Coordinates of C-alpha atoms in Angstrom, one line a residue:
M1484 CA 21.2 130.3 -49.1
E1485 CA 24.0 127.8 -49.9
N1486 CA 27.5 129.4 -47.4
R1487 CA 29.6 128.1 -50.8
T1488 CA 30.1 127.6 -54.3
R1489 CA 27.2 126.2 -55.6
F1490 CA 25.1 126.2 -58.8
G1491 CA 21.0 127.8 -58.3
V1492 CA 18.8 127.2 -57.6
S1493 CA 6.5 122.4 -83.8
A1494 CA 7.7 122.5 -87.2
L1495 CA 5.9 123.0 -90.9
L1496 CA 8.9 122.4 -93.5
I1497 CA 9.0 125.3 -96.1
S1498 CA 12.3 124.9 -97.4
V1499 CA 15.5 123.1 -98.6
L1500 CA 18.5 124.9 -98.0
V1501 CA 21.9 124.8 -99.3
L1502 CA 24.6 127.0 -98.2
S1503 CA 28.3 127.4 -98.8
I1504 CA 30.6 127.9 -96.0
A1505 CA 34.2 127.5 -95.5
F1506 CA 35.7 127.7 -91.6
A1507 CA 39.1 127.9 -93.2
S1508 CA 40.4 131.2 -92.4
G1509 CA 38.8 134.0 -95.5
A1510 CA 35.5 131.5 -95.0
T1511 CA 32.6 133.4 -97.2
F1512 CA 28.8 131.8 -97.1
A1513 CA 27.9 132.4 -100.9
K1514 CA 24.7 131.3 -103.3
S1515 CA 25.3 130.3 -106.8
D1516 CA 24.8 133.3 -108.0
D1517 CA 27.8 135.0 -106.3
S1518 CA 25.2 137.6 -103.3
A1519 CA 26.8 136.6 -100.2
I1520 CA 25.0 135.7 -96.6
L1521 CA 28.8 135.7 -95.3
E1522 CA 31.3 137.8 -96.3
A1523 CA 34.8 137.7 -95.1
V1524 CA 36.1 141.0 -93.5
T1525 CA 39.9 141.9 -92.6
V1526 CA 39.8 143.3 -89.2
D1527 CA 42.0 143.3 -85.8
K1528 CA 40.5 140.5 -84.2
R1529 CA 41.5 141.2 -80.4
S1530 CA 38.8 144.1 -80.9
V1531 CA 36.0 141.6 -81.4
G1532 CA 36.0 140.3 -78.1
F1533 CA 36.8 136.7 -78.8
A1534 CA 40.7 136.6 -79.4
D1535 CA 41.4 135.7 -75.7
T1536 CA 39.7 132.4 -75.7
L1537 CA 39.4 131.4 -79.5
A1538 CA 42.7 130.1 -81.3
Y1539 CA 41.7 130.6 -84.0
F1540 CA 38.2 132.0 -86.1
D1541 CA 36.4 134.0 -88.9
T1542 CA 35.6 137.4 -88.8
V1543 CA 32.4 138.3 -91.2
T1544 CA 29.9 140.3 -92.0
V1545 CA 26.0 139.4 -92.8
N1546 CA 23.1 140.1 -94.8
P1547 CA 20.0 138.5 -93.5
A1548 CA 17.7 139.3 -96.2
V1549 CA 19.9 137.2 -98.0
F1550 CA 19.8 134.7 -96.3
K1551 CA 16.0 134.8 -95.8
K1552 CA 15.3 135.2 -99.4
D1553 CA 17.4 132.1 -100.0
A1554 CA 15.7 129.8 -97.4
E1555 CA 12.5 130.3 -99.5
D1556 CA 14.2 129.3 -102.5
G1557 CA 15.1 125.3 -102.1
Y1558 CA 18.6 123.9 -101.6
V1559 CA 22.0 124.5 -102.3
N1560 CA 25.4 122.8 -100.8
I1561 CA 27.1 123.8 -97.7
K1562 CA 31.0 123.0 -97.5
I1563 CA 32.4 122.8 -94.2
I1564 CA 36.2 122.2 -93.9
G1565 CA 36.6 119.9 -97.3
Q1566 CA 33.5 118.1 -96.7
D1567 CA 30.5 119.1 -99.4
L1568 CA 27.1 119.2 -97.8
D1569 CA 23.4 119.3 -98.0
I1570 CA 21.3 121.0 -95.5
E1571 CA 17.5 120.2 -95.0
L1572 CA 16.0 122.9 -92.7
N1573 CA 12.7 123.7 -91.3
K1574 CA 11.4 127.5 -90.7
R1575 CA 9.5 127.4 -87.9
P1576 CA 7.7 129.7 -85.8
S1577 CA 9.9 131.9 -83.5
V1578 CA 9.4 131.4 -79.4
S1579 CA 9.2 135.7 -79.4
E1580 CA 6.3 135.5 -82.2
G1581 CA 3.7 138.4 -81.3
A1582 CA 5.8 139.5 -78.5
K1583 CA 5.8 142.4 -77.0
I1584 CA 8.8 145.5 -76.2
I1585 CA 8.0 147.5 -73.7
V1586 CA 9.8 150.7 -73.3
E1587 CA 9.5 153.2 -70.4
D1588 CA 11.0 156.9 -70.5
E1589 CA 9.8 160.6 -69.7
K1590 CA 7.6 160.1 -72.0
G1591 CA 5.6 156.8 -70.0
I1592 CA 5.0 153.4 -71.1
Q1593 CA 5.5 152.5 -74.3
I1594 CA 4.1 148.7 -76.0
M1595 CA 5.6 148.2 -79.6
D1596 CA 5.5 144.9 -81.1
A1597 CA 8.8 142.8 -81.0
P1598 CA 11.0 142.6 -84.6
E1599 CA 10.5 139.3 -87.0
I1600 CA 12.9 136.7 -85.9
C1601 CA 13.0 133.4 -88.2
T1602 CA 13.9 130.3 -87.0
Y1603 CA 15.0 127.6 -89.1
E1604 CA 16.6 124.3 -88.0
G1605 CA 17.3 120.9 -89.5
K1606 CA 20.0 118.4 -90.6
V1607 CA 22.8 117.4 -92.6
V1608 CA 21.7 115.2 -95.4
G1609 CA 23.2 111.8 -95.1
K1610 CA 24.6 112.5 -91.6
E1611 CA 22.1 111.1 -89.3
D1612 CA 24.2 112.6 -86.5
S1613 CA 23.6 116.0 -87.1
S1614 CA 21.3 119.1 -85.9
V1615 CA 21.6 122.7 -87.6
K1616 CA 19.5 126.0 -86.4
F1617 CA 19.9 129.2 -87.9
T1618 CA 17.9 132.7 -85.8
V1619 CA 18.0 135.2 -88.1
D1620 CA 16.2 139.4 -88.1
D1621 CA 17.2 142.1 -90.0
V1622 CA 20.4 142.9 -89.4
I1623 CA 22.1 139.6 -87.2
I1624 CA 22.7 135.6 -88.2
I1625 CA 23.4 133.1 -84.9
G1626 CA 23.9 130.0 -86.3
K1627 CA 24.9 126.1 -85.5
I1628 CA 26.0 123.4 -87.0
V1629 CA 26.8 120.1 -85.6
I1630 CA 28.0 117.1 -87.5
D1631 CA 29.0 114.0 -85.1
E1632 CA 30.8 115.4 -82.7
K1633 CA 31.8 118.4 -84.1
T1634 CA 30.4 122.1 -83.8
Y1635 CA 30.6 125.3 -85.2
F1636 CA 29.2 128.0 -84.0
I1637 CA 28.2 131.4 -85.9
E1638 CA 28.0 134.5 -83.1
E1639 CA 26.9 138.0 -83.3
T1640 CA 29.5 140.7 -82.1
N1641 CA 28.4 144.7 -81.4
N1642 CA 32.1 145.6 -83.7
V1643 CA 30.9 147.3 -86.4
Y1644 CA 32.3 146.8 -90.5
N1645 CA 31.0 149.3 -93.4
G1646 CA 27.6 149.0 -91.7
K1647 CA 27.1 146.0 -90.4
Y1648 CA 28.0 143.3 -87.2
I1649 CA 30.7 141.5 -87.7
H1650 CA 29.8 137.9 -86.2
V1651 CA 32.8 135.4 -85.7
V1652 CA 32.9 131.9 -87.0
Y1653 CA 34.4 129.0 -85.3
D1654 CA 34.4 125.7 -84.0
K1655 CA 34.3 124.6 -80.2
D1656 CA 37.6 122.8 -80.6
A1657 CA 39.3 126.5 -81.3
I1658 CA 38.5 127.8 -77.3
K1659 CA 41.9 128.0 -76.0
Q1660 CA 42.5 125.2 -72.6
S1661 CA 45.5 127.6 -72.1
S1662 CA 43.0 130.6 -71.8
L1663 CA 41.7 129.1 -68.7
A1664 CA 44.2 128.6 -65.7
D1665 CA 44.8 124.7 -65.5
S1666 CA 43.5 125.8 -61.7
A1667 CA 39.7 127.1 -63.1
E1668 CA 37.1 126.1 -60.8
P1669 CA 33.5 125.3 -61.3
A1670 CA 31.1 127.9 -61.4
G1671 CA 28.0 129.1 -58.5
C1672 CA 25.2 130.5 -58.0
G1673 CA 22.2 129.9 -55.5
T1674 CA 19.0 129.0 -54.8
C1675 CA 16.6 131.5 -52.5
D1676 CA 13.7 129.6 -51.2
L1677 CA 16.0 126.3 -50.2
E1678 CA 13.7 126.1 -47.0
T1679 CA 10.9 126.0 -48.8
V1680 CA 11.8 123.4 -50.9
V1681 CA 12.3 121.7 -47.7
N1682 CA 9.5 122.1 -45.9
S1683 CA 6.9 122.2 -49.1
P1684 CA 7.9 119.0 -50.6
L1685 CA 5.5 117.5 -53.2
T1686 CA 3.5 114.8 -51.5
A1687 CA 2.7 111.3 -53.5
E1688 CA -0.7 112.8 -53.9
S1689 CA 0.2 115.2 -55.6
M1690 CA 2.1 113.9 -57.9
Q1691 CA -0.1 111.3 -58.7
I1692 CA -2.3 113.8 -59.6
A1693 CA -0.4 116.0 -61.5
T1694 CA 0.7 112.1 -63.4
M1695 CA -2.5 111.8 -65.3
S1696 CA -1.3 115.9 -67.3
T1697 CA 2.3 114.4 -67.9
L1698 CA 1.8 113.7 -71.7
S1699 CA -0.1 117.0 -72.2
L1700 CA 2.3 119.8 -74.0
A1701 CA 2.8 122.5 -71.5
T1702 CA 3.4 126.4 -72.9
I1703 CA 4.8 128.7 -69.9
D1704 CA 5.2 132.1 -71.1
L1705 CA 8.0 134.5 -70.6
Q1706 CA 7.7 137.9 -69.1
T1707 CA 12.1 138.9 -69.7
G1708 CA 14.7 141.3 -69.0
Y1709 CA 17.5 142.6 -70.0
D1710 CA 20.2 145.3 -69.0
T1711 CA 23.2 147.7 -71.0
E1712 CA 25.2 145.8 -70.5
F1713 CA 23.9 142.8 -71.8
Q1714 CA 22.2 144.8 -74.9
T1715 CA 26.0 146.2 -75.5
T1716 CA 27.0 142.5 -75.4
Y1717 CA 24.5 141.6 -77.6
P1718 CA 23.2 144.5 -80.2
S1719 CA 20.3 142.6 -81.5
P1720 CA 19.2 141.5 -77.3
E1721 CA 15.6 140.4 -78.6
T1722 CA 16.6 138.0 -81.2
R1723 CA 19.5 137.0 -78.9
I1724 CA 17.2 136.1 -76.1
D1725 CA 15.1 134.5 -78.7
R1726 CA 17.7 132.1 -79.4
L1727 CA 18.4 131.3 -76.1
I1728 CA 15.3 130.4 -75.3
D1729 CA 14.7 128.1 -78.5
D1730 CA 17.9 126.9 -77.6
V1731 CA 16.2 126.0 -73.5
N1732 CA 13.0 124.2 -75.0
D1733 CA 15.4 121.5 -76.8
I1734 CA 16.5 120.7 -73.2
Y1735 CA 12.8 120.8 -72.2
D1736 CA 11.4 118.6 -74.8
P1737 CA 11.6 115.6 -73.4
A1738 CA 9.3 116.5 -70.6
D1739 CA 6.6 118.3 -72.6
A1740 CA 7.1 121.5 -71.9
Q1741 CA 7.9 124.5 -73.5
F1742 CA 8.6 128.1 -72.9
N1743 CA 6.8 130.9 -75.2
I1744 CA 7.9 134.7 -74.8
N1745 CA 5.1 136.8 -73.9
G1746 CA 7.1 140.5 -73.0
F1747 CA 10.9 142.3 -73.7
K1748 CA 11.9 145.3 -71.6
Y1749 CA 15.2 147.0 -71.0
L1750 CA 16.4 148.1 -67.7
S1751 CA 18.7 150.4 -67.5
N1752 CA 20.2 150.7 -64.1
T1753 CA 20.1 147.3 -63.1
P1754 CA 22.7 147.2 -59.8
S1755 CA 26.5 146.7 -59.7
G1756 CA 27.5 143.4 -57.3
N1757 CA 26.0 140.3 -56.9
I1758 CA 23.3 138.1 -58.6
S1759 CA 20.6 138.8 -56.3
D1760 CA 20.9 142.5 -56.0
I1761 CA 19.6 142.1 -59.9
L1762 CA 17.1 139.5 -58.8
D1763 CA 15.8 141.8 -56.3
Y1764 CA 15.7 144.5 -58.8
S1765 CA 14.2 142.6 -61.5
K1766 CA 11.4 141.7 -59.0
D1767 CA 10.7 145.1 -58.4
N1768 CA 11.0 146.5 -61.7
L1769 CA 9.4 143.3 -63.9
D1770 CA 6.3 142.4 -61.4
S1771 CA 3.6 144.8 -63.5
E1772 CA 5.2 143.6 -67.0
R1773 CA 4.3 140.5 -66.4
E1774 CA 0.7 141.1 -65.1
R1775 CA 1.0 143.5 -68.2
T1776 CA 1.8 140.9 -70.6
D1777 CA -0.2 138.2 -69.2
S1778 CA 2.7 135.9 -68.4
D1779 CA 3.9 133.2 -66.2
L1780 CA 7.5 133.1 -65.3
V1781 CA 9.7 136.3 -65.4
I1782 CA 13.4 135.9 -66.2
M1783 CA 16.1 138.9 -66.1
F1784 CA 19.3 138.2 -68.3
T1785 CA 22.4 140.2 -66.9
G1786 CA 26.1 141.5 -69.3
K1787 CA 27.3 142.0 -65.5
E1788 CA 30.3 140.0 -64.5
C1789 CA 28.5 139.3 -60.8
T1790 CA 30.3 139.7 -57.6
G1791 CA 30.7 136.4 -55.9
N1792 CA 29.9 132.8 -56.2
W1793 CA 27.1 133.7 -58.1
I1794 CA 26.6 133.3 -62.1
G1795 CA 22.7 132.6 -61.5
L1796 CA 19.4 133.1 -58.9
S1797 CA 16.4 131.2 -59.0
Q1798 CA 13.1 131.3 -56.5
T1799 CA 12.3 127.8 -55.7
Y1800 CA 8.5 126.1 -57.0
N1801 CA 6.5 126.2 -53.9
G1802 CA 3.2 126.5 -55.8
S1803 CA 2.6 130.5 -55.2
S1804 CA 3.0 132.3 -58.2
D1805 CA 4.9 134.6 -56.1
A1806 CA 8.1 131.7 -56.9
A1807 CA 8.1 132.9 -60.3
Y1808 CA 11.4 135.0 -60.9
S1809 CA 15.3 134.5 -61.9
A1810 CA 18.3 136.0 -63.0
V1811 CA 21.1 134.7 -65.2
Q1812 CA 24.3 136.3 -65.8
M1813 CA 25.5 135.8 -69.6
V1814 CA 28.8 136.8 -69.7
A1815 CA 32.0 134.7 -68.8
A1816 CA 32.6 134.4 -65.0
G1817 CA 35.9 135.5 -65.3
T1818 CA 39.2 133.4 -66.8
N1819 CA 39.7 131.6 -63.7
S1820 CA 35.9 130.2 -64.2
R1821 CA 34.9 126.8 -65.9
Y1822 CA 31.5 129.0 -66.7
Q1823 CA 32.8 131.2 -70.1
A1824 CA 29.3 132.4 -71.6
N1825 CA 29.6 129.8 -75.0
P1826 CA 26.7 129.2 -76.2
D1827 CA 26.1 125.7 -74.8
D1828 CA 26.9 127.5 -70.9
R1829 CA 24.1 129.9 -71.9
A1830 CA 21.7 127.5 -72.5
I1831 CA 22.2 125.5 -69.7
L1832 CA 22.6 127.8 -67.3
T1833 CA 19.1 129.3 -68.0
A1834 CA 17.4 126.0 -68.5
H1835 CA 18.6 125.3 -64.9
E1836 CA 17.3 128.7 -63.4
L1837 CA 14.3 127.7 -64.4
G1838 CA 14.3 124.2 -63.8
H1839 CA 13.9 125.2 -60.0
N1840 CA 11.2 127.7 -60.7
F1841 CA 9.8 123.9 -61.8
G1842 CA 11.3 122.6 -58.4
A1843 CA 13.7 120.7 -59.9
R1844 CA 16.4 120.6 -57.5
H1845 CA 20.3 119.9 -57.2
D1846 CA 20.5 116.5 -55.3
E1847 CA 18.5 114.9 -58.3
A1848 CA 20.5 115.7 -61.1
F1849 CA 22.6 112.5 -62.7
K1850 CA 26.5 112.5 -63.2
W1851 CA 27.8 109.6 -64.9
N1852 CA 31.5 108.1 -66.8
T1853 CA 32.2 106.8 -69.5
T1854 CA 35.3 105.0 -71.6
D1855 CA 36.7 108.3 -72.3
N1856 CA 37.7 108.5 -68.4
K1857 CA 35.4 111.6 -68.4
T1858 CA 32.1 112.6 -66.3
Y1859 CA 29.3 113.8 -67.6
Y1860 CA 26.6 115.6 -65.6
T1861 CA 22.3 116.8 -66.2
V1862 CA 21.6 120.1 -66.5
M1863 CA 20.6 120.8 -62.4
W1864 CA 24.1 119.3 -61.5
T1865 CA 25.7 121.9 -58.8
P1866 CA 28.6 123.2 -59.3
Y1867 CA 28.4 124.7 -62.6
M1868 CA 31.4 121.9 -64.5
S1869 CA 32.1 122.9 -68.7
T1870 CA 30.6 122.2 -71.7
M1871 CA 34.4 122.5 -73.0
M1872 CA 36.1 119.2 -73.9
F1873 CA 39.4 119.3 -72.1
Y1874 CA 38.3 119.4 -69.0
P1875 CA 36.9 115.6 -67.3
D1876 CA 33.8 116.6 -66.1
Y1877 CA 31.3 117.9 -69.1
M1878 CA 28.0 119.5 -68.9
Q1879 CA 25.1 118.2 -70.6
L1880 CA 22.1 119.7 -72.7
E1881 CA 19.9 117.5 -70.6
F1882 CA 17.7 117.0 -67.4
S1883 CA 17.8 113.8 -65.4
Y1884 CA 15.4 111.4 -66.5
N1885 CA 14.7 108.0 -66.1
G1886 CA 12.7 107.3 -69.2
T1887 CA 14.0 106.4 -72.9
G1888 CA 16.6 107.6 -74.0
G1889 CA 17.5 109.7 -70.5
H1890 CA 20.3 109.2 -68.4
G1891 CA 19.3 109.4 -64.6
N1892 CA 17.6 106.7 -61.6
D1893 CA 13.8 106.7 -59.7
T1894 CA 16.2 109.4 -57.4
C1895 CA 17.7 111.1 -59.7
N1896 CA 15.0 112.1 -62.4
N1897 CA 14.1 115.9 -62.3
I1898 CA 11.9 115.3 -65.6
G1899 CA 10.0 112.7 -63.8
N1900 CA 9.8 113.7 -60.8
H1901 CA 9.3 117.7 -61.4
I1902 CA 8.8 119.3 -64.4
M1903 CA 6.0 116.9 -65.7
V1904 CA 5.1 117.3 -62.2
T1905 CA 4.2 121.2 -62.1
K1906 CA 4.7 122.5 -65.2
D1907 CA 1.1 122.9 -65.2
T1908 CA 1.1 124.8 -62.6
L1909 CA 3.2 126.7 -64.1
Q1910 CA 1.5 127.6 -67.2
G1911 CA -1.9 128.5 -65.1
F1912 CA 0.8 131.3 -63.1
R1913 CA -0.2 133.8 -65.3
T1914 CA -2.3 136.5 -64.3
G1915 CA -4.4 137.8 -66.8

């Protein structure tokens, strides 16, 4: 294990949606018939947990039923800071469609269907450099809108107003530079099986054989776990995990590898300590669930701020289904860390740790400089830098790749050298 701070180891178009959003103070998200999807509420913003890191944001409650009904209808209009935009959305299957929730209590083990989660994605009409994604269940709406270099988020909180969860609406530029110390350090994590990587490299022969199937889509099934602190931070935990894995799938898309969630399990007694303790605990408590749900990999999401240097930990691919576990921290690593657990941070960290399960390595990550005097890094870079543009070092939502549209070379090629090579093996890890 490394002894210094390190970062460890499709769709059917069914509707067009037009929404009305004003991201200035007092924003509302309304239909033409005045039936609100997002409704502005006045609350003490210090109570919702974002005031320390955001210079400005709106607080709203949401009506998911209205959202889903509108999504069936067709179109309306979006207003974002004076811009009048149309948005096209595709509704597609959720990554957790058919998943089970496993509950273990004094009555024994109960298995129930996961709640319906709806996923919508698309773009702003007339804006080629744009993307939109919403994740919706019965109580929350999670959203991300990207237009050119501007990113807007809609996120849930655990605060309630008139029986509904309060959400915050903000743009990424609202993140306070002053909220982080000038000396904020890159975040760290580790990998359990570093010697395995050194002693059991992928051979040229195995890579040549695997290359024959690199163009086929591999679907890797996940058994997921989460703890009390995660559930407290994200009051609809299955939906938050669904959205996170969907975002991770975007990162893995160039490798023709995708994740599907087979199961969720709540673990109430995860240990306090470092991420290694949580990984060990999840291995002991989720292994049987992995078999029960016929899953390939196990990933544990913690809402704890872990002690020590690490925000994530995973086992490194060695060809065995025993090396199939990872754990990730889903809250900020303190104000003196560049890992602030915004939606992009969480997706990159999760993709990184799952990447080690494929054999992806730190030393094959790629960085490049641009004319704006910034340095950009791919997902497997260690240590974790930042997704906030006021830093000169900026993590990207992509793996190194020496292919069309990618950033990398023959050596720095996590997709070509590892993920494409091992994905079929991982797809066969399932125990059923």
